[in-house]
Amino acid sequence: MKAENRLILAHLYVAFAALAVGTTFGLLQTLSRAGAITMPVWFDYYRMLTAHGVLLALVFTTFFIVGLSTYAVYRTIPRRNRNLVIPWTGWWVMTIGTVMAAYEILSGGASVLYTFYAPLKADPWFYVGVALLIIGTWFVVLDFLMQAGAWKAEHGREKLPLPAFMALVNFIMWFLATIGVAFEVVVYLIPWAFGWTNGVDVLMTRMLFWYFGHPLVYFWMLGAYLIWYAVVPGMLKVPVFSDTLTRVAFILFLVLSLPIGIHHEFMDPGIADKWKLLVTFLTLAVVIPSLMTAFALFATFEEYAAKHGKFGFINIVRALPWADPMFAGITLAMILFIFGGFGGIVNASYSMDILVHNTMWVVGHFHVTVGGPVALTFLASSYRLIPALTGRVLRFPGVARAQVWLWFIGMSIMSFGMHVQGLLGAPRRTANLTYGGIGVAPSWELWAILMAVGGVILLTSVVTFFTVLIGTLRNPERDSEAELTFAPSRPGDEPPFALGRLGVWAAVAVLLVIVAYGGPVYQHLSQPHFNAPGMRTW
Ligand code: HAS
Ligand code: CU
């Protein structure tokens, strides 16, 4: 097996291990909230919820995206005897950090949920683990920059291949974002958790967390967009809709994702309305590249259908190759994102966010964004990626087809139940439905049961996924030609040189960050603030 494939597989295996454990906890959560089970004291709801969030939102996604992006960069910038010391160092640092954080959570030292908000105070080694997971990814960034440098040395001003460009832009955004959370963890949380400082500035740590937390969601999404833009057209034997449009969309994400974290803090005190309003506008601006994506993708479908003499919406949809599990999974993922995007626009609208903030609505929103479009795209892509990396033929394609539909149906039902509960006022992050016996609580029950039904279907989907995965890994039948291929660009589609100036675009992003955060940070520092000693509620 090629050494590069082994590195990529190492990332995917950690991702899949996190997926298996994390989704099992997910099902238990839905059952627990629906009142069907009660978690034992020695493994309570909040410990499980923390493990679920960290393992899926932070570990599964990050490892998968690193693996996928490494594949995209290495396959499109081929080099002989590539030095893998730096990326392997990244894998080790990330994995050691993950094991430390997971151990702390599972053993009960860190039931602080995946946002690890202060003043909830975990055992210090949890934060050290988180810091290592983040810092490990910086080796990946360095590796990608070196690969891009090697391309430049050989090809001069020629544009980077599109998949490598997308991966690189995503990791530049990621790097700028993780500086914030690394600062939060290393400067504030670790010294506080070890007892070297006697309090922590809660509002500052929240601001730093969300400075990272919003670009984080687009880091997940751009992993899926890499497949949507660059792989899907190839599956349909048509070129990328527009190389230039794709690069413009990615640059817009780089520039606009970083300054808008405050839309997660609309209900927080200590940030003046004018800054929240500015962030509302900037958040609505970052919807534009997603709308461009929707347009480009459907145009790709239309081009494919037209080649087969099919026109009109219904005929286009029917002409698509639904029998291919990877294609079906990705297209179902796109459909889920229509609802995820709609909910996002509601959240971004400051006045409407008042109604849904901290309710189950937000949980519904992130299950039809990261849990639907992103996770389903990754699972479906594995049906080409794993054969490409192992040279083994995909086993049980019929089961794979069922898997993507089960995920789509399960996630639709579960997140619908969550959205409605949220509109009825059900708070997120609570262990049971009675909520101290308040009057509206019984109205949530039906929707919580629906949510649990979705959860059961989703776990069935996970089981089918692992059946296919393990079947494939053990399949004696081989195909050394198997590849996850990237679509060619349209001849003559030459993006302007300026789009490739990633250093300049990163600088623009930093400038916008200063505009959006300068005011709130100044305001925070100039008003009296208190350091919280920290607490352990579990
Ligand atoms: Fe969000 C909260 C705003 C997108 C994830 N978001 C969250 C949280 C997460 C998350 C995890 O402004 C909760 C964090 C926590 O724990 O507290 N979000 C937005 C907006 C967008 C958005 C405006 N979010 C995402 C994506 C995520 C994600 C993507 C993960 C991957 N979100 C918010 C806000 C909050 C928030 C507030 C805070 C709420 C609160 O109160 O706490 C937008 O960028 C979305 C734009 C997307 C679209 C959809 C385009 C559709 C496409 C598919 C087309 C389909 C085709 C297929 C072509 C406009 C591209 C057709 C095929 C056929 C066969 C028909
Ligand atoms: Cu956000």
Coordinates of C-alpha atoms and ligand atoms in Angstrom, one line a residue:
M1 CA 0.0 0.0 0.0
K2 CA 1.3 3.4 -0.9
A3 CA 2.7 5.3 2.2
E4 CA 0.4 8.2 1.5
N5 CA -2.7 6.0 1.5
R6 CA -1.7 4.7 4.9
L7 CA -1.5 8.2 6.3
I8 CA -4.9 9.1 4.9
L9 CA -6.4 5.9 6.2
A10 CA -5.0 6.5 9.7
H11 CA -7.0 9.7 9.8
L12 CA -10.2 8.0 8.5
Y13 CA -9.9 5.2 11.0
V14 CA -9.8 7.6 14.0
A15 CA -12.8 9.4 12.4
F16 CA -14.8 6.2 12.1
A17 CA -14.0 5.1 15.6
A18 CA -15.3 8.4 16.9
L19 CA -18.4 8.0 14.7
A20 CA -19.2 4.6 16.2
V21 CA -19.0 5.7 19.8
G22 CA -20.4 9.1 19.3
T23 CA -23.6 8.0 17.4
T24 CA -24.3 5.3 20.0
F25 CA -24.4 8.0 22.6
G26 CA -26.6 10.1 20.3
L27 CA -29.2 7.4 20.2
L28 CA -29.1 7.0 24.0
Q29 CA -29.6 10.7 24.4
T30 CA -32.8 10.8 22.3
L31 CA -34.1 7.8 24.2
S32 CA -33.3 9.5 27.5
R33 CA -35.0 12.8 26.6
A34 CA -38.0 10.9 25.3
G35 CA -38.3 9.3 28.8
A36 CA -37.7 5.7 27.5
I37 CA -34.5 5.2 29.5
T38 CA -32.8 6.9 32.5
M39 CA -29.0 7.2 32.4
P40 CA -27.3 5.7 35.5
V41 CA -25.6 8.0 38.0
W42 CA -22.2 6.6 37.1
F43 CA -22.6 7.6 33.5
D44 CA -25.0 10.5 33.5
Y45 CA -26.6 12.4 30.6
Y46 CA -24.2 15.3 30.6
R47 CA -21.1 13.1 30.5
M48 CA -22.7 11.3 27.5
L49 CA -23.7 14.5 25.8
T50 CA -20.2 15.9 26.1
A51 CA -18.8 12.7 24.6
H52 CA -21.3 12.8 21.8
G53 CA -20.6 16.4 20.9
V54 CA -16.8 16.2 21.2
L55 CA -16.5 12.8 19.4
L56 CA -18.8 13.8 16.5
A57 CA -18.5 17.5 16.1
L58 CA -14.8 17.9 16.8
V59 CA -13.1 14.5 16.3
F60 CA -15.0 12.7 13.5
T61 CA -15.2 15.8 11.4
T62 CA -11.7 17.1 11.9
F63 CA -10.0 13.7 11.2
F64 CA -12.2 13.0 8.2
I65 CA -11.6 16.4 6.7
V66 CA -7.9 16.1 7.2
G67 CA -7.9 12.7 5.5
L68 CA -10.1 13.9 2.6
S69 CA -8.1 17.1 2.1
T70 CA -4.8 15.3 2.2
Y71 CA -6.2 13.0 -0.4
A72 CA -7.2 16.0 -2.5
V73 CA -3.9 17.8 -2.2
Y74 CA -1.7 14.7 -2.7
R75 CA -3.6 13.3 -5.7
T76 CA -3.7 16.6 -7.5
I77 CA -0.1 17.7 -6.6
P78 CA 1.7 14.4 -7.3
R79 CA 5.3 14.2 -6.1
R80 CA 7.8 11.4 -5.9
N81 CA 9.1 10.4 -2.4
R82 CA 7.0 13.0 -0.6
N83 CA 8.2 13.5 3.0
L84 CA 5.5 12.4 5.4
V85 CA 7.2 13.3 8.7
I86 CA 5.3 16.5 9.2
P87 CA 1.8 15.1 8.5
W88 CA 2.4 12.0 10.6
T89 CA 3.5 14.2 13.4
G90 CA 0.2 16.0 13.0
W91 CA -1.7 12.7 13.2
W92 CA 0.1 11.6 16.4
V93 CA -0.4 14.9 18.2
M94 CA -4.0 15.0 17.2
T95 CA -4.6 11.4 18.2
I96 CA -2.8 11.7 21.6
G97 CA -4.9 14.9 22.3
T98 CA -8.1 13.1 21.3
V99 CA -7.3 10.1 23.6
M100 CA -6.6 12.4 26.5
A101 CA -9.8 14.5 26.1
A102 CA -11.9 11.4 25.5
Y103 CA -10.5 9.7 28.6
E104 CA -11.2 12.7 30.7
I105 CA -14.8 12.9 29.5
L106 CA -15.6 9.2 29.7
S107 CA -14.1 8.9 33.2
G108 CA -16.2 11.8 34.4
G109 CA -13.6 14.6 34.7
A110 CA -15.0 16.8 32.0
S111 CA -18.8 17.0 31.6
V112 CA -18.5 20.5 30.1
L113 CA -20.2 19.8 26.7
Y114 CA -18.5 20.4 23.4
T115 CA -18.3 24.2 23.8
F116 CA -16.5 23.8 27.2
Y117 CA -17.9 27.1 28.4
A118 CA -16.3 28.5 31.5
P119 CA -17.2 28.7 34.4
L120 CA -17.8 25.0 34.1
K121 CA -14.4 23.6 35.0
A122 CA -13.0 20.3 33.7
D123 CA -9.9 18.5 34.8
P124 CA -6.9 20.3 33.4
W125 CA -5.8 17.4 31.2
F126 CA -9.1 17.7 29.2
Y127 CA -8.0 21.1 28.1
V128 CA -4.5 19.9 27.4
G129 CA -6.0 17.2 25.2
V130 CA -8.1 19.8 23.3
A131 CA -5.1 22.0 22.8
L132 CA -3.1 19.1 21.4
L133 CA -5.9 18.1 19.0
I134 CA -5.9 21.7 17.7
I135 CA -2.2 22.2 17.5
G136 CA -1.8 18.8 15.7
T137 CA -3.8 20.2 12.8
W138 CA -1.3 23.0 12.4
F139 CA 1.2 20.4 11.1
V140 CA -1.4 19.6 8.4
V141 CA -1.6 23.3 7.5
L142 CA 2.1 23.4 7.3
D143 CA 2.2 20.3 5.1
F144 CA -0.4 21.8 2.7
L145 CA 1.5 25.1 2.4
M146 CA 4.6 23.1 1.6
Q147 CA 2.8 21.1 -1.1
A148 CA 1.4 24.3 -2.6
G149 CA 4.9 25.8 -2.5
A150 CA 6.3 22.8 -4.4
W151 CA 3.5 23.2 -7.0
K152 CA 4.5 26.9 -7.4
A153 CA 8.2 26.1 -7.7
E154 CA 7.4 23.8 -10.6
H155 CA 4.5 25.6 -12.3
G156 CA 5.1 29.3 -11.6
R157 CA 2.0 31.4 -11.9
E158 CA -0.2 28.5 -13.1
K159 CA -3.3 28.1 -10.9
L160 CA -3.4 25.4 -8.2
P161 CA -5.5 22.4 -9.1
L162 CA -9.0 23.1 -7.9
P163 CA -9.3 20.4 -5.2
A164 CA -5.9 21.4 -3.7
F165 CA -7.0 25.0 -3.8
M166 CA -10.2 24.2 -1.9
A167 CA -8.4 22.2 0.7
L168 CA -5.8 24.9 1.1
V169 CA -8.3 27.7 1.5
N170 CA -10.2 25.7 4.1
F171 CA -7.1 25.0 6.1
I172 CA -6.0 28.7 6.0
M173 CA -9.4 29.6 7.4
W174 CA -9.1 26.9 9.9
F175 CA -5.6 28.1 11.0
L176 CA -6.7 31.6 11.5
A177 CA -9.8 30.4 13.5
T178 CA -7.9 28.0 15.7
I179 CA -5.5 30.7 16.9
G180 CA -8.5 32.0 18.8
V181 CA -9.4 28.8 20.5
A182 CA -5.8 27.9 21.1
F183 CA -5.4 31.3 22.8
E184 CA -8.5 30.6 24.9
V185 CA -7.4 27.2 26.0
V186 CA -3.7 27.9 26.6
V187 CA -3.9 31.4 28.1
Y188 CA -7.2 31.2 30.0
L189 CA -8.4 27.7 30.6
I190 CA -5.3 25.6 31.3
P191 CA -3.7 27.9 33.9
W192 CA -7.2 28.3 35.6
A193 CA -7.9 24.6 35.6
F194 CA -4.4 23.8 37.1
G195 CA -5.1 26.4 39.8
W196 CA -2.4 28.8 38.7
T197 CA -4.9 31.6 38.4
N198 CA -7.8 32.0 40.7
G199 CA -10.5 32.9 38.2
V200 CA -11.4 33.1 34.6
D201 CA -12.9 35.9 32.4
V202 CA -16.0 34.1 31.2
L203 CA -17.2 36.6 28.6
M204 CA -13.8 36.8 27.0
T205 CA -13.5 33.0 26.8
R206 CA -16.9 32.8 25.1
M207 CA -15.9 35.5 22.6
L208 CA -12.7 33.6 21.8
F209 CA -14.6 30.3 21.5
W210 CA -17.1 31.6 19.0
Y211 CA -14.5 33.5 17.1
F212 CA -13.3 29.9 16.4
G213 CA -16.8 28.2 16.6
H214 CA -18.3 29.8 13.6
P215 CA -15.5 29.3 11.1
L216 CA -15.5 25.8 12.5
V217 CA -19.0 25.1 11.0
Y218 CA -17.8 26.3 7.6
F219 CA -14.6 24.2 8.0
W220 CA -17.0 21.2 8.2
M221 CA -19.1 22.4 5.3
L222 CA -16.2 23.2 3.0
G223 CA -15.1 19.6 3.5
A224 CA -18.4 18.6 2.0
Y225 CA -18.3 21.3 -0.6
L226 CA -15.0 19.9 -1.9
I227 CA -16.9 16.8 -2.8
W228 CA -19.9 18.6 -4.1
Y229 CA -18.0 20.9 -6.4
A230 CA -15.1 18.8 -7.5
V231 CA -16.2 15.2 -7.3
V232 CA -20.0 15.2 -8.1
P233 CA -19.6 16.6 -11.7
G234 CA -17.0 13.9 -12.4
M235 CA -19.5 11.2 -11.3
L236 CA -21.9 12.7 -13.9
K237 CA -19.2 12.9 -16.6
V238 CA -19.6 16.7 -16.9
P239 CA -16.9 19.3 -16.1
V240 CA -17.0 21.5 -12.9
F241 CA -19.8 24.0 -13.4
S242 CA -17.3 26.9 -13.1
D243 CA -13.8 26.8 -11.8
T244 CA -13.9 30.5 -11.3
L245 CA -17.2 30.6 -9.4
T246 CA -15.9 27.8 -7.1
R247 CA -12.8 29.7 -6.3
V248 CA -14.8 32.9 -5.7
A249 CA -17.2 31.0 -3.3
F250 CA -14.3 29.6 -1.3
I251 CA -12.5 33.0 -1.0
L252 CA -15.8 34.5 0.2
F253 CA -16.0 31.8 2.9
L254 CA -12.4 32.5 3.9
V255 CA -13.1 36.2 4.2
L256 CA -16.6 36.2 5.7
S257 CA -16.6 33.2 8.0
L258 CA -14.0 34.6 10.4
P259 CA -15.6 37.9 11.5
I260 CA -19.1 36.6 12.4
G261 CA -18.8 34.4 15.5
I262 CA -20.7 36.9 17.6
H263 CA -24.0 35.7 15.9
H264 CA -23.7 32.9 18.5
E265 CA -23.7 35.5 21.3
F266 CA -26.7 37.6 20.3
M267 CA -28.2 36.9 23.7
D268 CA -25.0 37.5 25.6
P269 CA -24.5 40.6 27.7
G270 CA -21.7 43.0 27.3
I271 CA -21.7 43.4 23.5
A272 CA -23.4 46.5 22.2
D273 CA -26.4 46.1 19.8
K274 CA -24.5 47.9 17.0
W275 CA -21.9 45.2 16.9
K276 CA -24.6 42.5 16.8
L277 CA -26.3 44.3 14.0
L278 CA -23.0 44.5 12.0
V279 CA -22.6 40.7 12.5
T280 CA -26.1 40.1 11.4
F281 CA -25.3 41.8 8.0
L282 CA -22.0 39.9 7.7
T283 CA -23.7 36.6 8.5
L284 CA -26.3 37.2 5.8
A285 CA -23.4 38.0 3.4
V286 CA -21.9 34.5 4.0
V287 CA -25.2 33.0 2.9
I288 CA -24.4 34.2 -0.7
P289 CA -21.6 31.7 -1.4
S290 CA -23.9 28.9 -0.3
L291 CA -26.6 30.2 -2.6
M292 CA -24.0 30.3 -5.4
T293 CA -23.2 26.7 -4.5
A294 CA -26.9 25.7 -4.8
F295 CA -27.0 27.3 -8.2
A296 CA -23.8 25.7 -9.4
L297 CA -24.8 22.2 -8.3
F298 CA -28.2 22.2 -9.8
A299 CA -26.7 23.6 -13.0
T300 CA -24.4 20.6 -13.0
F301 CA -27.4 18.3 -12.7
E302 CA -29.2 20.2 -15.5
E303 CA -26.1 19.8 -17.8
Y304 CA -26.0 16.1 -17.1
A305 CA -29.7 15.7 -17.8
A306 CA -29.5 17.8 -20.9
K307 CA -26.8 15.4 -22.3
H308 CA -29.4 12.6 -21.9
G309 CA -32.1 14.7 -23.6
K310 CA -34.0 15.4 -20.3
F311 CA -35.4 18.8 -19.5
G312 CA -37.6 20.3 -16.8
F313 CA -37.2 19.9 -13.0
I314 CA -38.9 16.5 -12.6
N315 CA -37.1 14.9 -15.5
I316 CA -33.8 16.2 -14.4
V317 CA -34.3 14.8 -10.9
R318 CA -35.4 11.4 -12.4
A319 CA -32.4 11.3 -14.7
L320 CA -29.9 11.4 -11.9
P321 CA -28.0 8.2 -11.1
W322 CA -29.8 7.4 -7.9
A323 CA -28.6 3.8 -7.9
D324 CA -25.1 4.8 -7.1
P325 CA -24.9 4.9 -3.3
M326 CA -22.3 7.7 -3.2
F327 CA -24.2 9.9 -5.6
A328 CA -27.5 9.3 -3.9
G329 CA -26.0 10.0 -0.4
I330 CA -24.5 13.2 -1.5
T331 CA -27.6 14.5 -3.3
L332 CA -29.8 13.6 -0.3
A333 CA -27.2 15.5 1.8
M334 CA -27.7 18.6 -0.4
I335 CA -31.5 18.4 0.0
L336 CA -31.0 18.3 3.8
F337 CA -28.9 21.5 3.5
I338 CA -31.8 23.4 2.0
F339 CA -33.5 23.1 5.4
G340 CA -30.3 23.7 7.3
G341 CA -29.7 26.9 5.4
F342 CA -33.2 28.1 6.0
G343 CA -32.8 27.6 9.7
G344 CA -29.5 29.4 9.6
I345 CA -31.0 32.5 8.1
V346 CA -33.7 32.5 10.9
N347 CA -30.9 32.2 13.5
A348 CA -28.9 35.0 11.9
S349 CA -31.9 37.4 12.1
Y350 CA -31.2 38.9 15.5
S351 CA -34.8 39.4 16.4
M352 CA -35.8 35.8 15.5
D353 CA -32.9 34.3 17.3
I354 CA -34.4 35.6 20.6
L355 CA -37.1 33.0 20.0
V356 CA -34.9 30.0 19.3
H357 CA -31.7 30.6 21.1
N358 CA -30.8 27.8 23.5
T359 CA -33.8 25.8 22.5
M360 CA -34.0 22.5 20.7
W361 CA -34.4 24.4 17.5
V362 CA -30.7 25.1 17.4
V363 CA -30.0 21.4 18.0
G364 CA -32.3 20.7 15.0
H365 CA -30.4 23.3 13.0
F366 CA -27.0 21.7 13.5
H367 CA -28.3 18.2 12.9
V368 CA -29.5 19.3 9.4
T369 CA -26.1 21.1 8.8
V370 CA -23.2 19.2 10.3
G371 CA -25.1 16.0 11.1
G372 CA -26.9 15.9 7.7
P373 CA -25.2 17.4 4.7
V374 CA -21.7 17.2 6.1
A375 CA -21.8 13.7 7.8
L376 CA -23.8 12.1 5.0
T377 CA -21.5 13.5 2.4
F378 CA -18.5 12.0 4.2
L379 CA -20.1 8.6 4.7
A380 CA -21.3 8.4 1.1
S381 CA -17.8 9.5 -0.1
S382 CA -16.3 6.7 1.8
Y383 CA -17.8 4.3 -0.7
R384 CA -15.3 5.5 -3.3
L385 CA -12.6 6.7 -0.9
I386 CA -12.0 3.5 1.0
P387 CA -11.7 1.4 -2.3
A388 CA -9.4 4.1 -3.6
L389 CA -7.1 3.9 -0.6
T390 CA -7.2 0.1 0.0
G391 CA -7.6 -1.2 -3.6
R392 CA -10.5 -3.4 -2.4
V393 CA -13.8 -3.5 -4.1
L394 CA -16.9 -2.0 -2.4
R395 CA -18.8 -4.8 -0.6
F396 CA -22.7 -4.8 -0.3
P397 CA -23.6 -1.8 -2.6
G398 CA -27.3 -2.5 -1.9
V399 CA -26.7 -2.1 1.8
A400 CA -24.8 1.1 1.1
R401 CA -27.8 2.4 -0.8
A402 CA -30.1 1.6 2.1
Q403 CA -27.6 3.3 4.5
V404 CA -27.8 6.7 2.8
W405 CA -31.6 6.7 2.6
L406 CA -31.8 5.6 6.3
W407 CA -29.6 8.5 7.3
F408 CA -31.6 10.9 5.2
I409 CA -34.9 9.7 6.6
G410 CA -33.7 9.4 10.2
M411 CA -32.1 12.8 10.2
S412 CA -35.1 14.4 8.6
I413 CA -37.5 13.0 11.2
M414 CA -35.1 13.6 14.2
S415 CA -34.3 17.2 13.3
F416 CA -38.0 18.0 12.5
G417 CA -38.9 16.8 16.0
M418 CA -36.1 19.0 17.4
H419 CA -37.1 22.1 15.5
V420 CA -40.7 21.8 16.6
Q421 CA -39.8 21.2 20.2
G422 CA -37.6 24.3 20.1
L423 CA -40.5 26.4 18.7
L424 CA -42.6 25.1 21.7
G425 CA -39.9 26.4 24.0
A426 CA -38.1 23.2 24.9
P427 CA -34.6 24.1 26.1
R428 CA -31.5 22.4 24.7
R429 CA -29.0 20.6 27.0
T430 CA -31.4 19.2 29.6
A431 CA -31.5 15.6 30.7
N432 CA -35.2 15.1 30.7
L433 CA -38.4 16.5 29.4
T434 CA -40.2 17.5 32.6
Y435 CA -38.0 20.5 33.2
G436 CA -39.1 21.0 36.8
G437 CA -42.8 20.3 35.9
I438 CA -43.5 23.5 34.1
G439 CA -46.8 23.8 32.3
V440 CA -45.7 23.7 28.7
A441 CA -43.4 20.6 29.1
P442 CA -46.1 18.0 28.2
S443 CA -46.5 19.7 24.7
W444 CA -42.9 18.6 23.9
E445 CA -43.5 14.9 24.5
L446 CA -44.8 13.9 21.1
W447 CA -42.0 15.7 19.3
A448 CA -39.4 14.1 21.6
I449 CA -40.8 10.7 20.7
L450 CA -40.5 11.6 17.0
M451 CA -36.9 12.6 17.7
A452 CA -36.2 9.3 19.3
V453 CA -37.7 7.4 16.3
G454 CA -35.3 9.4 14.1
G455 CA -32.5 8.4 16.4
V456 CA -33.3 4.7 16.1
I457 CA -33.3 5.0 12.3
L458 CA -30.0 6.8 12.3
L459 CA -28.3 4.2 14.4
T460 CA -29.6 1.5 12.0
S461 CA -27.9 3.6 9.3
V462 CA -24.7 3.6 11.3
V463 CA -24.8 -0.2 11.7
T464 CA -25.3 -0.6 7.9
F465 CA -22.4 1.8 7.3
F466 CA -20.1 -0.3 9.4
T467 CA -21.3 -3.5 7.7
V468 CA -20.3 -2.1 4.3
L469 CA -17.1 -0.6 5.7
I470 CA -15.9 -3.8 7.4
G471 CA -17.1 -5.9 4.5
T472 CA -15.1 -3.8 2.1
L473 CA -11.9 -3.8 4.3
R474 CA -12.1 -7.6 4.4
N475 CA -13.1 -8.1 0.7
P476 CA -10.6 -10.4 -1.0
E477 CA -11.7 -9.0 -4.4
R478 CA -9.3 -6.2 -5.5
D479 CA -9.4 -3.4 -7.9
S480 CA -6.1 -1.5 -8.1
E481 CA -7.6 1.1 -10.4
A482 CA -10.3 2.3 -8.0
E483 CA -10.1 6.0 -7.4
L484 CA -12.1 8.9 -6.1
T485 CA -11.6 11.1 -9.1
F486 CA -11.9 14.8 -9.5
A487 CA -13.8 16.4 -12.3
P488 CA -11.9 18.4 -14.9
S489 CA -12.5 22.1 -15.3
R490 CA -14.2 23.5 -18.4
P491 CA -11.7 24.3 -21.1
G492 CA -11.1 28.0 -21.2
D493 CA -12.4 28.6 -17.7
E494 CA -9.4 30.5 -16.4
P495 CA -9.9 32.2 -13.1
P496 CA -8.3 35.7 -12.6
F497 CA -4.8 35.5 -11.1
A498 CA -5.9 37.6 -8.1
L499 CA -8.1 34.7 -6.9
G500 CA -4.9 32.7 -6.2
R501 CA -3.4 35.3 -4.0
L502 CA -4.3 33.5 -0.8
G503 CA -2.0 35.6 1.4
V504 CA -3.8 38.8 0.4
W505 CA -7.3 37.2 1.0
A506 CA -6.2 36.0 4.4
A507 CA -5.1 39.5 5.2
V508 CA -8.5 40.8 4.1
A509 CA -10.1 38.3 6.4
V510 CA -7.9 39.5 9.3
L511 CA -8.9 43.1 8.6
L512 CA -12.6 42.2 8.7
V513 CA -12.0 40.4 12.0
I514 CA -10.4 43.6 13.4
V515 CA -13.5 45.6 12.2
A516 CA -16.0 43.1 13.7
Y517 CA -14.2 42.3 16.9
G518 CA -12.3 45.5 17.7
G519 CA -15.4 47.2 19.1
P520 CA -16.7 44.3 21.3
V521 CA -13.2 43.5 22.6
Y522 CA -12.5 47.2 23.5
Q523 CA -16.0 47.4 25.1
H524 CA -15.3 44.3 27.1
L525 CA -11.9 45.4 28.3
S526 CA -13.1 48.9 29.3
Q527 CA -16.0 47.8 31.4
P528 CA -15.6 46.2 34.9
H529 CA -15.4 42.5 34.7
F530 CA -15.2 39.6 37.2
N531 CA -13.2 36.5 37.2
A532 CA -15.2 33.4 38.0
P533 CA -13.7 30.8 40.2
G534 CA -15.2 27.9 38.3
M535 CA -17.7 25.2 39.2
R536 CA -18.3 21.5 38.7
T537 CA -22.0 20.8 38.4
W538 CA -21.7 17.1 38.0
Ligands
HAS1 FE1 -25.5 27.6 11.7 C1 -25.9 27.9 15.2 C2 -26.5 30.8 11.3 C3 -24.9 27.3 8.3 C4 -23.7 24.7 12.2 N1 -24.9 26.5 13.4 C5 -25.2 26.7 14.7 C6 -24.7 25.7 15.5 C7 -24.0 24.8 14.7 C8 -24.2 25.3 13.4 C9 -23.2 23.6 15.1 O1 -26.8 33.3 13.1 C10 -24.9 25.6 17.0 C11 -23.7 26.0 17.9 C12 -24.0 25.8 19.3 O2 -23.7 24.6 19.8 O3 -24.5 26.7 20.0 N2 -25.7 28.8 10.1 C13 -26.2 30.1 10.2 C14 -26.3 30.6 8.8 C15 -25.9 29.6 8.0 C16 -25.5 28.5 8.8 C17 -26.8 32.0 8.4 N3 -24.5 26.3 10.5 C18 -24.4 26.4 9.2 C19 -23.6 25.3 8.7 C20 -23.3 24.5 9.8 C21 -23.9 25.2 10.9 C22 -23.3 25.1 7.2 C23 -22.5 23.3 9.9 C24 -22.0 22.6 8.9 N4 -26.1 29.0 13.0 C25 -26.4 30.3 12.6 C26 -26.6 31.1 13.8 C27 -26.5 30.3 14.9 C28 -26.1 29.0 14.4 C29 -27.0 32.5 13.9 C30 -26.6 30.6 16.4 C31 -28.0 30.3 16.9 C32 -28.2 30.4 18.4 O4 -29.1 31.1 18.8 O5 -27.4 29.8 19.1 C33 -25.8 29.8 6.5 O6 -24.5 30.1 6.1 C34 -26.6 28.8 5.7 C35 -26.6 29.1 4.2 C36 -27.1 27.9 3.4 C37 -28.0 27.9 2.5 C38 -28.4 26.6 1.8 C39 -27.9 26.5 0.4 C40 -28.3 25.1 -0.1 C41 -27.5 24.2 -0.8 C42 -28.0 22.9 -1.2 C43 -28.7 23.0 -2.6 C44 -29.3 21.7 -2.9 C45 -29.2 21.2 -4.2 C46 -29.8 19.8 -4.4 C47 -28.6 21.8 -5.3 C48 -28.7 29.1 2.1 C49 -26.1 24.6 -1.1 C50 -31.1 19.8 -5.1 C51 -31.4 18.4 -5.5 C52 -32.6 17.9 -5.8 C53 -32.7 16.5 -6.2 C54 -33.8 18.8 -5.7
CU2 CU -22.3 30.4 13.2

